[in-house]
CSV table of C-alpha atoms in Angstrom, one decimal:
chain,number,residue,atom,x,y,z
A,1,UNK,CA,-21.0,15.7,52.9
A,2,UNK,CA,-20.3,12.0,52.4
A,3,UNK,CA,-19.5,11.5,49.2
A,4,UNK,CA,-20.5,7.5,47.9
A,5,UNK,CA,-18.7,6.0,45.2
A,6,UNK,CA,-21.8,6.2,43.1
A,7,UNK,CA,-21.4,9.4,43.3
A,8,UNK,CA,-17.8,9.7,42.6
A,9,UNK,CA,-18.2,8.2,39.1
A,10,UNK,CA,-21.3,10.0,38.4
A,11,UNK,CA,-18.9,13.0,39.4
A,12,UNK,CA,-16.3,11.5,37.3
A,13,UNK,CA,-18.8,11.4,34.2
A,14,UNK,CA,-19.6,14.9,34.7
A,15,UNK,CA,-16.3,16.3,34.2
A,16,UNK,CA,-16.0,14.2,30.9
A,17,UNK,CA,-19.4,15.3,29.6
A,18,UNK,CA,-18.4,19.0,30.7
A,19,UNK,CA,-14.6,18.5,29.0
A,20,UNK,CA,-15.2,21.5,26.4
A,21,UNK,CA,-14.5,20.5,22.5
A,22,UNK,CA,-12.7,22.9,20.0
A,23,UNK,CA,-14.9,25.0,17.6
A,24,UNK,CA,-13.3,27.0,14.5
A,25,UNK,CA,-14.5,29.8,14.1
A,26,UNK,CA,-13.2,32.5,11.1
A,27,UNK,CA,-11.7,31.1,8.0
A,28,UNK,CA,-11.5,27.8,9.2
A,29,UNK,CA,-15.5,27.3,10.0
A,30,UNK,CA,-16.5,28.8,6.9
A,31,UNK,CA,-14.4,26.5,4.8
A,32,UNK,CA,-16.2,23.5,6.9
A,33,UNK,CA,-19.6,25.2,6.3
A,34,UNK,CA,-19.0,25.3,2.3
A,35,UNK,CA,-17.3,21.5,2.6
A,36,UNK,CA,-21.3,20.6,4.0
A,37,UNK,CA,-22.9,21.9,1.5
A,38,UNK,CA,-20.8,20.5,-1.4
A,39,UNK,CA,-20.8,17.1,-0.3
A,40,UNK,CA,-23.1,16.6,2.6
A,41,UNK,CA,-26.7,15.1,2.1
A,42,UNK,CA,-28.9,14.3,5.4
A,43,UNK,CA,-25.6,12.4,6.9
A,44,UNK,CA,-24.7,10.9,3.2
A,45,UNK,CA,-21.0,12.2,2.0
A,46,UNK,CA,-21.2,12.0,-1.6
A,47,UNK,CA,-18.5,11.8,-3.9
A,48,UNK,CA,-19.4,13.3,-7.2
A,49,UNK,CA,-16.6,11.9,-9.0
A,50,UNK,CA,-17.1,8.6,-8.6
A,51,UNK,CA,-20.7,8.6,-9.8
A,52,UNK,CA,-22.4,10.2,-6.3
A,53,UNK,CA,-21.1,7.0,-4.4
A,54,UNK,CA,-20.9,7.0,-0.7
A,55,UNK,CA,-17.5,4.9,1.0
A,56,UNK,CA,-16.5,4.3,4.4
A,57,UNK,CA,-13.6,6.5,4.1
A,58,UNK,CA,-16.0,9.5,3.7
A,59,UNK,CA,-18.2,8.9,6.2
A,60,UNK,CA,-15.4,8.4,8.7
A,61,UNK,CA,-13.7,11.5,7.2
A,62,UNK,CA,-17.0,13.5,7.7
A,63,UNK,CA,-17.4,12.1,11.4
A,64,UNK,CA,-14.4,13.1,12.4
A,65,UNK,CA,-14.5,16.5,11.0
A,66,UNK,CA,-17.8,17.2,12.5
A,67,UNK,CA,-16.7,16.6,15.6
A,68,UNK,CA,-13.6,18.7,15.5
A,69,UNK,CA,-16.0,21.2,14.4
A,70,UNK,CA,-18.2,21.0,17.2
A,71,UNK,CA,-20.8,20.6,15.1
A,72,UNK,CA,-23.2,17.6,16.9
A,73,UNK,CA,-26.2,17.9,14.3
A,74,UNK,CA,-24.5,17.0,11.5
A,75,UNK,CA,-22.4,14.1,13.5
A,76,UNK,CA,-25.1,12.4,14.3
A,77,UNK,CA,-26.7,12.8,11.2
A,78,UNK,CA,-23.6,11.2,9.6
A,79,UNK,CA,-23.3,8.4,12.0
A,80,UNK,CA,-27.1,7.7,11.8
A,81,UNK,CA,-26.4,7.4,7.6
A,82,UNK,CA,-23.7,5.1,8.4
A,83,UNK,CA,-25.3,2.8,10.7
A,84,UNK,CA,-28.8,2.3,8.8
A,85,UNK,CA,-26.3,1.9,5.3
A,86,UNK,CA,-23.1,0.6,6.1
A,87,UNK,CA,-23.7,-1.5,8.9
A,88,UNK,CA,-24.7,-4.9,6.6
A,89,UNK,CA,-21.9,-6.9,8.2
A,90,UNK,CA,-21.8,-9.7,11.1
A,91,UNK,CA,-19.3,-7.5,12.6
A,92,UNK,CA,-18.6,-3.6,13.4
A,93,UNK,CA,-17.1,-2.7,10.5
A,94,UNK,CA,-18.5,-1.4,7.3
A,95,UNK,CA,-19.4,-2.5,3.5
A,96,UNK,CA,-16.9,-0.3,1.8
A,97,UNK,CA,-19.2,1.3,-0.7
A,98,UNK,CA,-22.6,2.2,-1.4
A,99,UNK,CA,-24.0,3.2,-4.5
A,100,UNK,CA,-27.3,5.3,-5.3
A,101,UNK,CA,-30.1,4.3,-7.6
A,102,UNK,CA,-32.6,1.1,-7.3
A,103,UNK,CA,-32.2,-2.0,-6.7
A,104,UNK,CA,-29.0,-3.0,-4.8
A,105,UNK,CA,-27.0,-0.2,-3.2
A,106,UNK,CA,-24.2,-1.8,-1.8
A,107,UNK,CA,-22.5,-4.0,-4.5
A,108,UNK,CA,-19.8,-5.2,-2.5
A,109,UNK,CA,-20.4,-5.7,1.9
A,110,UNK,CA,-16.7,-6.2,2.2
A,111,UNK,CA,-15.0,-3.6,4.2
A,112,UNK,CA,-12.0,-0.9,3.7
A,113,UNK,CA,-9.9,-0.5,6.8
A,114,UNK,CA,-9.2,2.7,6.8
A,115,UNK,CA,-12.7,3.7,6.7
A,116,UNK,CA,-13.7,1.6,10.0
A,117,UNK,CA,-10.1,3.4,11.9
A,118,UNK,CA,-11.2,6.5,11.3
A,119,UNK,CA,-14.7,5.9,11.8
A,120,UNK,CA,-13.8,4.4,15.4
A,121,UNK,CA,-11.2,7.2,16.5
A,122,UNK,CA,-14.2,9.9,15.4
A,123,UNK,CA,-16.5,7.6,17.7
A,124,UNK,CA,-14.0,8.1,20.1
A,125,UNK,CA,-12.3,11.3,20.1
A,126,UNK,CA,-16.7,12.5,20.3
A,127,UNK,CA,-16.6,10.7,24.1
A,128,UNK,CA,-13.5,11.9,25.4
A,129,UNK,CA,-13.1,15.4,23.8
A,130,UNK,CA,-16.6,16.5,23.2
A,131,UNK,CA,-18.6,14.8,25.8
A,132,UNK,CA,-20.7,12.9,23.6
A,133,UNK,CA,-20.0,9.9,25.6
A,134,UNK,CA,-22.9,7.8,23.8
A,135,UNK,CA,-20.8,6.4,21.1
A,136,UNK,CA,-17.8,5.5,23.1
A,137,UNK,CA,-18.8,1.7,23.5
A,138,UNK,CA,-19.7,1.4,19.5
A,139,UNK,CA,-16.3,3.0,18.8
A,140,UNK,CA,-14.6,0.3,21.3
A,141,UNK,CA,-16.4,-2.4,19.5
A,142,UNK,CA,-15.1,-1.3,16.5
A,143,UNK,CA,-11.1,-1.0,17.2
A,144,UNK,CA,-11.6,-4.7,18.8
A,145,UNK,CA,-13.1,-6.2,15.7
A,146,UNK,CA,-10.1,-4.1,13.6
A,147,UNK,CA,-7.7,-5.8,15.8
A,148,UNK,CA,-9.5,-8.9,15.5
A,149,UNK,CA,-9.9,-8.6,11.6
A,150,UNK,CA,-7.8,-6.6,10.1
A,151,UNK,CA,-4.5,-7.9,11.3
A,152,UNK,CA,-1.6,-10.1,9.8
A,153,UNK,CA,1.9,-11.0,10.8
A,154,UNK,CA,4.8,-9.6,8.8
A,155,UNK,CA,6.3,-12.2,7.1
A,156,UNK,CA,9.7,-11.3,7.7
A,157,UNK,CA,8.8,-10.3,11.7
A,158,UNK,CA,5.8,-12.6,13.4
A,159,UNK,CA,5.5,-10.3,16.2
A,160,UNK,CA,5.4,-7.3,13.8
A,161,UNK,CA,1.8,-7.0,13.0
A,162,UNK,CA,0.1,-5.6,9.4
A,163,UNK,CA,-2.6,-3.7,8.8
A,164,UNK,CA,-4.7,-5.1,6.2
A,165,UNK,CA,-6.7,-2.9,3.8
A,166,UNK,CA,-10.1,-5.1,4.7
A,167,UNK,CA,-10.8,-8.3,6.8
A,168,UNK,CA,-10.9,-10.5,4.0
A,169,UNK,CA,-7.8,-8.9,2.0
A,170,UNK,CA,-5.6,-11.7,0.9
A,171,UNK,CA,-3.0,-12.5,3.2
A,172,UNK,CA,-0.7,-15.7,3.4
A,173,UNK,CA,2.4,-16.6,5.8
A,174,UNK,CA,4.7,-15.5,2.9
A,175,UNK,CA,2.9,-12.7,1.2
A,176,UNK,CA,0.5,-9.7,2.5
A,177,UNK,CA,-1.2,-7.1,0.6
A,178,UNK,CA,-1.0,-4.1,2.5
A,179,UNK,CA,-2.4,-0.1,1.5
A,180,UNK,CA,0.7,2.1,3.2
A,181,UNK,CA,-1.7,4.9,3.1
A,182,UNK,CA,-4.4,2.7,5.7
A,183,UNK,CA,-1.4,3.3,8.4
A,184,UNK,CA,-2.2,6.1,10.6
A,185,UNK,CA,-0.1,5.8,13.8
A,186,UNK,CA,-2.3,8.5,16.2
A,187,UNK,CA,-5.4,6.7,15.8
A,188,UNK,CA,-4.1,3.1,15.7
A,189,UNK,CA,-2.6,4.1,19.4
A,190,UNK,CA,-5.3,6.1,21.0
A,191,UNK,CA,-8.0,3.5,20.0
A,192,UNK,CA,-5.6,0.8,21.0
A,193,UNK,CA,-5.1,2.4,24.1
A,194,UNK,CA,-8.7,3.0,25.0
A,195,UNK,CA,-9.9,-0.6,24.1
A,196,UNK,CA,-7.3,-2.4,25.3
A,197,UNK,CA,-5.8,-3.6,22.5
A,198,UNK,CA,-2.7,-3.6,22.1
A,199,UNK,CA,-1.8,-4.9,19.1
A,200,UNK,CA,-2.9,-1.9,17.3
A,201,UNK,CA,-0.2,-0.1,19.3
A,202,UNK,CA,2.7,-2.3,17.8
A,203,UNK,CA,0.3,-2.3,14.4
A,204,UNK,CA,1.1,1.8,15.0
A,205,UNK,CA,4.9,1.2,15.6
A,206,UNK,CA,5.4,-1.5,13.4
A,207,UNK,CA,3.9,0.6,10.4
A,208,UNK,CA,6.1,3.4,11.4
A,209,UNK,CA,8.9,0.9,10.7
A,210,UNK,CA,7.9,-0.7,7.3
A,211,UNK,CA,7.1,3.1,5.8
A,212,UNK,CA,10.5,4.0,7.4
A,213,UNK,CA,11.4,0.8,5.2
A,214,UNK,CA,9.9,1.9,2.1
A,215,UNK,CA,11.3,5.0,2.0
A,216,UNK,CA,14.7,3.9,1.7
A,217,UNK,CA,13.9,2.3,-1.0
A,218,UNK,CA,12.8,5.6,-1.9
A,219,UNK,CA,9.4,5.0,-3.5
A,220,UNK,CA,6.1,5.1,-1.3
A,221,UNK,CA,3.5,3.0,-3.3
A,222,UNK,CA,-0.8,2.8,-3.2
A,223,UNK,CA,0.0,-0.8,-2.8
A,224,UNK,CA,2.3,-3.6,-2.0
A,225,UNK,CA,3.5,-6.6,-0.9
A,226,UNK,CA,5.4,-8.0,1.9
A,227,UNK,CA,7.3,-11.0,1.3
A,228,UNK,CA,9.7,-12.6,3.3
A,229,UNK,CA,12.1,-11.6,0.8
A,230,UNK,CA,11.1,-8.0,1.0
A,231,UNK,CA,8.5,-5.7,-0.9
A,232,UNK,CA,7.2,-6.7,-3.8
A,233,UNK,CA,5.2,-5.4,-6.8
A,234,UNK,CA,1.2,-5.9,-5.7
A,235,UNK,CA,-0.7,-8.8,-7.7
A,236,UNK,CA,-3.7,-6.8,-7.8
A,237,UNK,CA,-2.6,-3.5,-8.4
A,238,UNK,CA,-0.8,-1.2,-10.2
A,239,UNK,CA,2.9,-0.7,-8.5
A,240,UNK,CA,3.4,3.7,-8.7
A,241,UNK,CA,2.8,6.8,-6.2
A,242,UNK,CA,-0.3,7.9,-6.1
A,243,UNK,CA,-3.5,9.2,-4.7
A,244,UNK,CA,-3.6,6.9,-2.1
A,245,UNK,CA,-0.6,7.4,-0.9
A,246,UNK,CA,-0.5,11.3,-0.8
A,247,UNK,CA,-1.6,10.3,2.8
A,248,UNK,CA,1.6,9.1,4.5
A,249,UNK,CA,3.0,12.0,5.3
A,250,UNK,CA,-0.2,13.8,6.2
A,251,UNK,CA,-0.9,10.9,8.5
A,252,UNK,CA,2.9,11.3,9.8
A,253,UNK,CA,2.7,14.4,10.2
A,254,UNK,CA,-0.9,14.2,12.0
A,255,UNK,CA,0.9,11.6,14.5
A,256,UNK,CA,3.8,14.1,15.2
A,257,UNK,CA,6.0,12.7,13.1
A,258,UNK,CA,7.1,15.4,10.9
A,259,UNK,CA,10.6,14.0,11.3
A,260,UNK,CA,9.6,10.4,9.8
A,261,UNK,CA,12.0,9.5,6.6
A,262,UNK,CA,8.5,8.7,4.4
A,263,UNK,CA,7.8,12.8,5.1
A,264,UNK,CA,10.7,13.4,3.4
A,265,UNK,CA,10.6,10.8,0.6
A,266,UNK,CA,6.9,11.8,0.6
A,267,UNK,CA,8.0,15.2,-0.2
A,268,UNK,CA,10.7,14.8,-3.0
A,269,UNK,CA,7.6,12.2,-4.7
A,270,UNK,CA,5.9,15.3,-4.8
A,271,UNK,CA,8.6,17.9,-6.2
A,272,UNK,CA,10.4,16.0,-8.5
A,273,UNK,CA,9.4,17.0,-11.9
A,274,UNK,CA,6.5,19.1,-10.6
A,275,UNK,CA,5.7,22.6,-12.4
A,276,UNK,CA,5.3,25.6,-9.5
A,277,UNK,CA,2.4,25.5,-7.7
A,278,UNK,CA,1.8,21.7,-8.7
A,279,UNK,CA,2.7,18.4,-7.3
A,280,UNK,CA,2.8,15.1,-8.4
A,281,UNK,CA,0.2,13.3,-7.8
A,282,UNK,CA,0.9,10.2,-9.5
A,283,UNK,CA,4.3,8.8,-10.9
A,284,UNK,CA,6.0,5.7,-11.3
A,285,UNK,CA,8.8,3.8,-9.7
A,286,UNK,CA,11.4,5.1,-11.9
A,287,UNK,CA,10.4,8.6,-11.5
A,288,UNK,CA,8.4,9.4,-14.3
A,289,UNK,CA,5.9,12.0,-13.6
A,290,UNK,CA,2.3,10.8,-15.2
A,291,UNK,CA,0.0,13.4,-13.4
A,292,UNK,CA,0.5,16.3,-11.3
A,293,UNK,CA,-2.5,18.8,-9.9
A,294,UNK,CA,-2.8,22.1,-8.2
A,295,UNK,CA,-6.1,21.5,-6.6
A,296,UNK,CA,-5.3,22.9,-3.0
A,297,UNK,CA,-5.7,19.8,-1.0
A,298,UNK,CA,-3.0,18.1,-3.0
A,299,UNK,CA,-0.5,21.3,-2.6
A,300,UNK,CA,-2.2,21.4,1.4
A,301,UNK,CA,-0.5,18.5,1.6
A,302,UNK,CA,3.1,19.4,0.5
A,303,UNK,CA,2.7,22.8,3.1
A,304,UNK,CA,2.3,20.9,5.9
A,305,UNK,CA,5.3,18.4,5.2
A,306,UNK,CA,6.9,22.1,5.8
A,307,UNK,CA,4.8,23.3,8.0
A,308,UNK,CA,4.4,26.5,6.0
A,309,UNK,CA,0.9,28.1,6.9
A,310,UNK,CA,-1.8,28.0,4.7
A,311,UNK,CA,-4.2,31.3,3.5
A,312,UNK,CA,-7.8,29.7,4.2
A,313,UNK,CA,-9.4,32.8,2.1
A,314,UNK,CA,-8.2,31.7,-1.1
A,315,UNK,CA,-9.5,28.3,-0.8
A,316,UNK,CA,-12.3,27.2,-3.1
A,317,UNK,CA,-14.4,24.1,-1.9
A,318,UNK,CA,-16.7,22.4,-4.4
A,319,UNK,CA,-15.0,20.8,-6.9
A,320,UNK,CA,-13.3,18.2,-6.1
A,321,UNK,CA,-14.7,15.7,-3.1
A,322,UNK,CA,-10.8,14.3,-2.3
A,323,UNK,CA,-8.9,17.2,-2.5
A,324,UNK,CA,-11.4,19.5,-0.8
A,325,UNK,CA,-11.4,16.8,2.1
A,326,UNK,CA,-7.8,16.3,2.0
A,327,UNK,CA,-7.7,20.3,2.7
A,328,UNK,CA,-10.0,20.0,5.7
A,329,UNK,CA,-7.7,17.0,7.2
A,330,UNK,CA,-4.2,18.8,6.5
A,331,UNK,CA,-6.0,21.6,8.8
A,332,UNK,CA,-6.7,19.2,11.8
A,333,UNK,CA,-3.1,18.1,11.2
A,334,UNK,CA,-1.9,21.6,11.5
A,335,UNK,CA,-3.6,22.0,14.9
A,336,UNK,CA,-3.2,18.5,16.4
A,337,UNK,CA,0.1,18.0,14.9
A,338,UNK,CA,3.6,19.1,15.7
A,339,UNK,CA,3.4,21.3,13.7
A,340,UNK,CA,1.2,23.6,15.6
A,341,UNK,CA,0.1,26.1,12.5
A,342,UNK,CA,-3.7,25.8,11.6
A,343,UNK,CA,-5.2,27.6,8.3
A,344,UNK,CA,-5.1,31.3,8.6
């Protein structure tokens, strides 16, 4: 049979709708099952603690889960949320936050970074792993306006390009704000690989430089600023380890980087000072410990820097939106990772 080359793409599109997707099953899907109901509403993720808000970082969070889950319904029913609510902007990315009540529900259209990279590399990872091939152009459109946007040159290293925390995040040729946390190497190369971008690439490998950087300093901050002089104490921030950047090494490890110097300083952050079964979740730069937690996505996090296997069963889900979703992440890490050990 004379096969066209119409029909050799169509064949070709076939095979990449067909591609099969991973599905949990056991342990793993009923921990995402509870996660829906606790913080899931018609697409919405809620977070309780900060007053039932709704933030691009969740709704990429929940994308991306849903589609490692196999579980389409409630994908698009969180992309749907996030393009009728988020979507305010001139560009592809997001207002950062949106509030519930009357009157105006987003209070502020400016975007969070992170929120847009992980909404894109769901977008993605739902065309080329799961065959849901519709929202492979939106997810494109996205990485481009992120490497459009959301990049600055180091000051110390012009071709060494930053990821700023939003598109409008102050940045100047001697000074950039950056959030370490934002820097997650797997998806900043596979969506700069799929939409020809590279400067996300070197944005992926020149972040994997700075937080080698930071941690020889030998404290990983929320925030801070490059100089040309070095790293210096953010002007809008406070300066301390914190919830932000419990992150780093998940997103390390996540990129198969377990062997990354800010794993390791990651992990002593966590340890020093810390009763048994807590960590430190917040401290300051000389090492005083001002708040540590056992909530299990926090102490998820320290397992995986190990890559000591984690008992699913004794997991409880519904009481804390961060930590519960942190949970859910250090699980994908476990399987996609190098460390090859997902929940039991």
């Amino acid at each position: 049979m004379l096969i066209t080359r119409r029909r050799l793409v169509k064949l070709a599109a076939s095979a990449v709708v067909a591609r099969p997707h991973v599905v949990y099953s056991g342990a793993t899907r009923a921990l995402w099952e509870r996660w829906l109901q606790s913080y899931v509403r018609s697409g919405r993720i809620v977070d309780e603690h900060q007053r039932a808000i709704s933030h691009s970082e969740g709704q990429g969070y929940g994308l991306l889960l849903a589609q490692a889950h196999g579980d389409r319904d409630v994908f698009e029913q969180i992309e749907r949320w996030t393009t009728n609510h988020l979507s305010v902007r001139d560009d592809s990315l997001m207002a950062w936050k949106w509030q519930p009540g009357a009157g105006n529900n987003i209070p502020d259209w400016h975007n969070a970074t992170d929120g847009d990279l992980f909404r894109a590399w769901a977008l993605l990872r739902a065309g080329r792993d799961s065959g849901w091939t519709e929202h492979t152009d939106a997810a494109l459109r996205i990485a481009r306006d992120i490497a459009r946007l959301c990049l600055a040159p180091d000051p110390r290293a012009a071709n060494g390009p930053l990821l700023l925390p939003g598109a409008e995040a102050r940045h100047a040729e001697d000074r950039v704000l950056i959030n370490p946390s934002y820097i997650m190497p797997r998806a900043l190369r596979e969506l700069g690989k799929a939409a020809g971008e590279p400067a996300l690439v070197q944005a992926a490998d020149h972040g994997e430089t700075v937080l080698a950087e930071l941690a020889a300093t030998g404290f990983l901050p929320n925030w801070v600023d490059v100089t040309r002089a070095g790293f210096a104490k953010p002007v809008e921030h406070d300066f301390r380890w914190g919830y932000d950047a419990l992150r780093i090494p998940l997103y390390l490890a996540w990129s198969n980087r377990t062997d990354h110097p800010a794993v390791r300083s990651a992990a002593s952050l966590m340890s020093d000072g810390a009763l048994p079964g807590h960590v430190v979740v917040e401290a300051a730069p000389q090492g005083e410990v001002l708040q540590a937690s056992d909530r299990v996505g926090f102490t998820a996090i320290r397992r995986l820097i190990d890559c000591a296997s984690l008992d699913a069963s004794s997991a409880r889900i519904g009481a804390d939106y961060y930590s519960d979703t942190l949970l859910m992440l250090v699980d994908l890490a476990f399987r996609e990772g190098g460390c090859n050990t997902p929940l039991q």
